[in-house]
Amino acid sequence: MDTEDMVRGALRDEAVQVAVADWTPGPVRDHVRRQRRGRRVAMGASAVAAALAVVAGTGAVLTAPDGARTIGPAAQAPQNLRVPEGPAPEALVVEPGKQLPLGRPNWWMQLKDREICIHDAPAYGSGPGCGGHSWAGGATEITMQYYGNPPQYREGLYNLIYKGPGQVARMTIEMDGRADWVTVASLPGTPGYATGYLWGPGAKKPDDGQPHPLEGITIAAYDAQGRVLASKTVSS
């Protein structure tokens, strides 16, 4: 039986279930039959479409906290996501607690069981301390931290964090109409999260030194097949 036959059969089954009592006057009976058939057939068509989608393996779309948009394993990337040009940086595997240099003096990152700990030079100088984002579990999400780099604040560190199922291979960030790859780092095995970092334009302007809102920045995490694990547009 092909797809068209399945749909036709399901619609016939739904229509057959419409029953009207024999004592109903003719005109009223016809009116009620038309109304009920319209509602039930619409429901039947929706059910068939949903069933066919599952059979075809199209995946599921879920809504997670903080506006994270999570898409099932076989779903395609949302059309509003831009893919950067060129190859993505190779994903890094970091041992727990090891310092990962971030490409600037006295900037490094540590990955722990449930924490991303960043040593930023303005806050810690050359000392051993670090701080950042931690969690206790919960739903799938993607989020971002930002660290300004004084004194001119011409650049800043954008730190992306994905927590949830799947293995992150690439991350992207889009701002001011430009999309860039983010360097991905994770612990060995399947720790249930991955992080990434990119040096980008500062959120403070050199001429006024005032912070500017981090709005309209879109971040996303992909698996090795290029399928979206989560994406989000950041709003302050």
Coordinates of C-alpha atoms in Angstrom, one line a residue:
M1 CA 0.0 0.0 0.0
D2 CA 1.4 3.4 -1.0
T3 CA 1.2 6.7 0.8
E4 CA -1.8 7.9 -1.1
D5 CA -3.8 4.7 -0.3
M6 CA -2.9 5.1 3.4
V7 CA -4.2 8.6 3.4
R8 CA -7.4 7.7 1.5
G9 CA -8.1 4.8 3.9
A10 CA -7.6 6.9 7.0
L11 CA -10.0 9.6 5.7
R12 CA -12.6 7.0 4.9
D13 CA -12.4 5.5 8.4
E14 CA -12.8 8.9 9.9
A15 CA -15.9 9.7 7.7
V16 CA -17.5 6.4 8.5
Q17 CA -17.4 7.2 12.3
V18 CA -19.8 10.1 11.7
A19 CA -23.2 8.9 12.9
V20 CA -26.5 10.9 13.2
A21 CA -29.6 9.6 14.9
D22 CA -32.5 8.4 12.7
W23 CA -35.0 10.6 14.4
T24 CA -33.2 13.8 13.4
P25 CA -35.1 15.8 10.8
G26 CA -33.6 15.7 7.4
P27 CA -32.3 19.2 6.9
V28 CA -30.9 19.4 10.4
R29 CA -29.4 15.9 10.0
D30 CA -27.6 16.9 6.8
H31 CA -26.3 20.1 8.4
V32 CA -25.0 18.3 11.5
R33 CA -23.4 15.6 9.3
R34 CA -21.6 18.2 7.2
Q35 CA -20.2 20.0 10.3
R36 CA -19.1 16.8 12.0
R37 CA -17.6 15.4 8.9
G38 CA -15.6 18.6 8.4
R39 CA -14.2 18.5 11.9
R40 CA -13.5 14.8 12.0
V41 CA -11.9 14.6 8.6
A42 CA -9.7 17.6 9.4
M43 CA -8.5 15.8 12.6
G44 CA -8.0 12.6 10.7
A45 CA -5.9 14.2 8.0
S46 CA -3.8 15.8 10.7
A47 CA -3.3 12.5 12.5
V48 CA -2.3 10.8 9.2
A49 CA 0.1 13.6 8.4
A50 CA 1.7 13.3 11.8
A51 CA 1.9 9.5 11.5
L52 CA 3.5 9.7 8.1
A53 CA 6.0 12.3 9.4
V54 CA 7.1 9.9 12.2
V55 CA 7.3 7.0 9.8
A56 CA 9.4 9.1 7.4
G57 CA 11.8 10.0 10.2
T58 CA 11.5 13.7 9.9
G59 CA 12.3 14.3 13.6
A60 CA 10.5 16.4 16.2
V61 CA 10.6 20.0 17.2
L62 CA 10.6 20.8 20.9
T63 CA 10.6 24.0 22.8
A64 CA 13.1 24.2 25.7
P65 CA 13.7 26.8 28.4
D66 CA 15.4 30.2 27.7
G67 CA 14.0 30.1 24.1
A68 CA 16.2 27.3 23.0
R69 CA 14.9 25.6 19.9
T70 CA 15.8 22.0 19.8
I71 CA 15.3 19.9 16.7
G72 CA 15.2 16.2 16.6
P73 CA 18.0 14.0 15.0
A74 CA 16.6 14.0 11.4
A75 CA 15.4 17.6 11.2
Q76 CA 16.9 20.2 8.9
A77 CA 18.4 23.4 10.0
P78 CA 16.0 26.4 10.3
Q79 CA 16.1 28.5 7.2
N80 CA 17.1 31.6 9.2
L81 CA 20.5 30.1 10.2
R82 CA 23.5 31.2 8.1
V83 CA 26.4 28.8 7.5
P84 CA 29.8 30.5 7.6
E85 CA 32.1 30.3 4.6
G86 CA 35.2 28.0 4.8
P87 CA 35.8 25.0 7.0
A88 CA 35.1 24.9 10.7
P89 CA 37.9 24.7 13.2
E90 CA 38.7 21.2 14.5
A91 CA 36.8 20.4 17.7
L92 CA 39.1 20.1 20.7
V93 CA 38.9 17.4 23.4
V94 CA 40.2 18.7 26.8
E95 CA 40.9 16.7 29.9
P96 CA 38.9 17.8 33.0
G97 CA 40.5 20.8 34.8
K98 CA 43.2 21.3 32.2
Q99 CA 43.9 24.9 31.1
L100 CA 42.9 25.6 27.5
P101 CA 44.6 28.7 26.2
L102 CA 42.1 31.2 24.5
G103 CA 44.6 33.0 22.3
R104 CA 45.2 36.0 24.5
P105 CA 47.7 36.6 27.3
N106 CA 46.2 35.4 30.7
W107 CA 43.0 34.1 29.1
W108 CA 42.2 30.4 29.5
M109 CA 39.3 28.0 30.1
Q110 CA 38.8 24.9 32.2
L111 CA 36.1 22.3 31.5
K112 CA 34.7 20.5 34.5
D113 CA 31.9 18.1 35.1
R114 CA 29.1 20.7 35.1
E115 CA 30.9 24.0 34.8
I116 CA 32.7 26.1 32.2
C117 CA 35.3 28.1 34.1
I118 CA 37.0 31.0 32.3
H119 CA 40.1 32.9 33.5
D120 CA 39.8 36.4 32.0
A121 CA 42.8 38.7 32.3
P122 CA 40.8 41.8 33.5
A123 CA 39.3 39.9 36.5
Y124 CA 42.2 37.5 37.5
G125 CA 45.4 38.9 35.9
S126 CA 48.0 36.2 36.1
G127 CA 46.5 34.5 39.1
P128 CA 45.0 31.0 39.2
G129 CA 41.3 31.9 39.6
C130 CA 38.4 31.5 37.1
G131 CA 34.7 31.8 37.0
G132 CA 31.8 31.3 34.6
H133 CA 28.7 29.2 33.9
S134 CA 27.5 26.1 35.8
W135 CA 24.3 24.0 35.9
A136 CA 22.7 21.2 37.8
G137 CA 20.9 19.4 35.0
G138 CA 17.6 20.1 33.3
A139 CA 16.5 20.5 29.7
T140 CA 18.4 21.0 26.5
E141 CA 19.6 24.5 26.0
I142 CA 22.1 26.7 24.3
T143 CA 23.4 29.9 25.9
M144 CA 26.2 32.5 25.6
Q145 CA 28.6 34.4 27.9
Y146 CA 30.4 37.5 26.9
Y147 CA 33.7 38.9 28.3
G148 CA 35.0 42.3 27.3
N149 CA 38.7 42.8 26.8
P150 CA 39.9 46.2 28.1
P151 CA 41.3 48.8 27.9
Q152 CA 39.9 49.7 24.4
Y153 CA 37.2 47.0 24.4
R154 CA 37.6 46.6 20.6
E155 CA 37.1 42.9 21.0
G156 CA 35.4 40.5 23.4
L157 CA 35.3 36.8 24.1
Y158 CA 32.0 35.1 23.1
N159 CA 31.6 31.8 24.9
L160 CA 28.9 29.4 23.7
I161 CA 27.6 26.5 25.8
Y162 CA 25.3 23.7 24.6
K163 CA 23.8 21.2 27.1
G164 CA 21.8 18.3 26.0
P165 CA 21.8 15.1 23.8
G166 CA 23.9 14.6 20.8
Q167 CA 27.6 15.2 20.1
V168 CA 28.5 18.8 19.1
A169 CA 31.0 19.0 16.2
R170 CA 30.5 22.6 15.2
M171 CA 29.1 25.9 16.6
T172 CA 28.3 29.1 14.9
I173 CA 27.6 32.7 15.9
E174 CA 25.9 35.3 13.7
M175 CA 25.9 39.0 14.5
D176 CA 25.7 42.2 12.3
G177 CA 24.8 40.1 9.3
R178 CA 28.0 37.9 9.5
A179 CA 28.2 34.3 10.5
D180 CA 31.4 32.8 12.0
W181 CA 32.5 29.3 13.1
V182 CA 33.2 29.0 16.8
T183 CA 36.1 26.8 18.2
V184 CA 34.4 23.8 19.9
A185 CA 35.8 22.2 23.0
S186 CA 34.5 19.3 25.1
L187 CA 35.5 16.7 27.6
P188 CA 36.3 13.1 26.5
G189 CA 33.5 10.8 25.9
T190 CA 29.9 12.0 26.1
P191 CA 29.8 14.5 28.9
G192 CA 26.4 15.9 27.8
Y193 CA 27.6 19.4 27.0
A194 CA 30.1 21.2 24.8
T195 CA 31.4 24.8 24.8
G196 CA 33.0 27.0 22.2
Y197 CA 34.7 30.4 22.0
L198 CA 35.3 33.2 19.5
W199 CA 37.0 36.5 19.7
G200 CA 34.7 39.1 18.0
P201 CA 33.7 42.7 18.0
G202 CA 33.5 44.3 21.4
A203 CA 30.2 45.1 23.0
K204 CA 31.7 48.4 24.2
K205 CA 32.7 51.1 21.8
P206 CA 36.2 52.7 22.2
D207 CA 34.8 56.2 21.8
D208 CA 32.3 56.1 24.7
G209 CA 33.3 53.0 26.8
Q210 CA 29.6 52.3 27.5
P211 CA 28.2 48.7 27.3
H212 CA 26.0 48.0 24.4
P213 CA 23.2 45.4 24.6
L214 CA 24.0 41.9 23.3
E215 CA 20.9 41.6 21.1
G216 CA 20.1 40.0 17.8
I217 CA 23.0 37.5 18.1
T218 CA 22.1 34.0 16.8
I219 CA 24.0 31.0 18.1
A220 CA 23.7 27.4 17.1
A221 CA 25.2 24.0 17.7
Y222 CA 25.5 21.2 15.0
D223 CA 26.4 17.5 15.1
A224 CA 28.9 15.9 12.7
Q225 CA 26.3 15.4 10.0
G226 CA 25.4 19.2 10.0
R227 CA 22.1 18.8 11.8
V228 CA 21.1 21.4 14.3
L229 CA 21.1 20.4 17.9
A230 CA 19.9 23.7 19.2
S231 CA 19.8 27.4 18.1
K232 CA 18.8 30.6 19.8
T233 CA 18.7 34.4 19.1
V234 CA 20.1 36.2 22.2
S235 CA 18.2 39.1 23.7
S236 CA 19.4 41.1 26.6

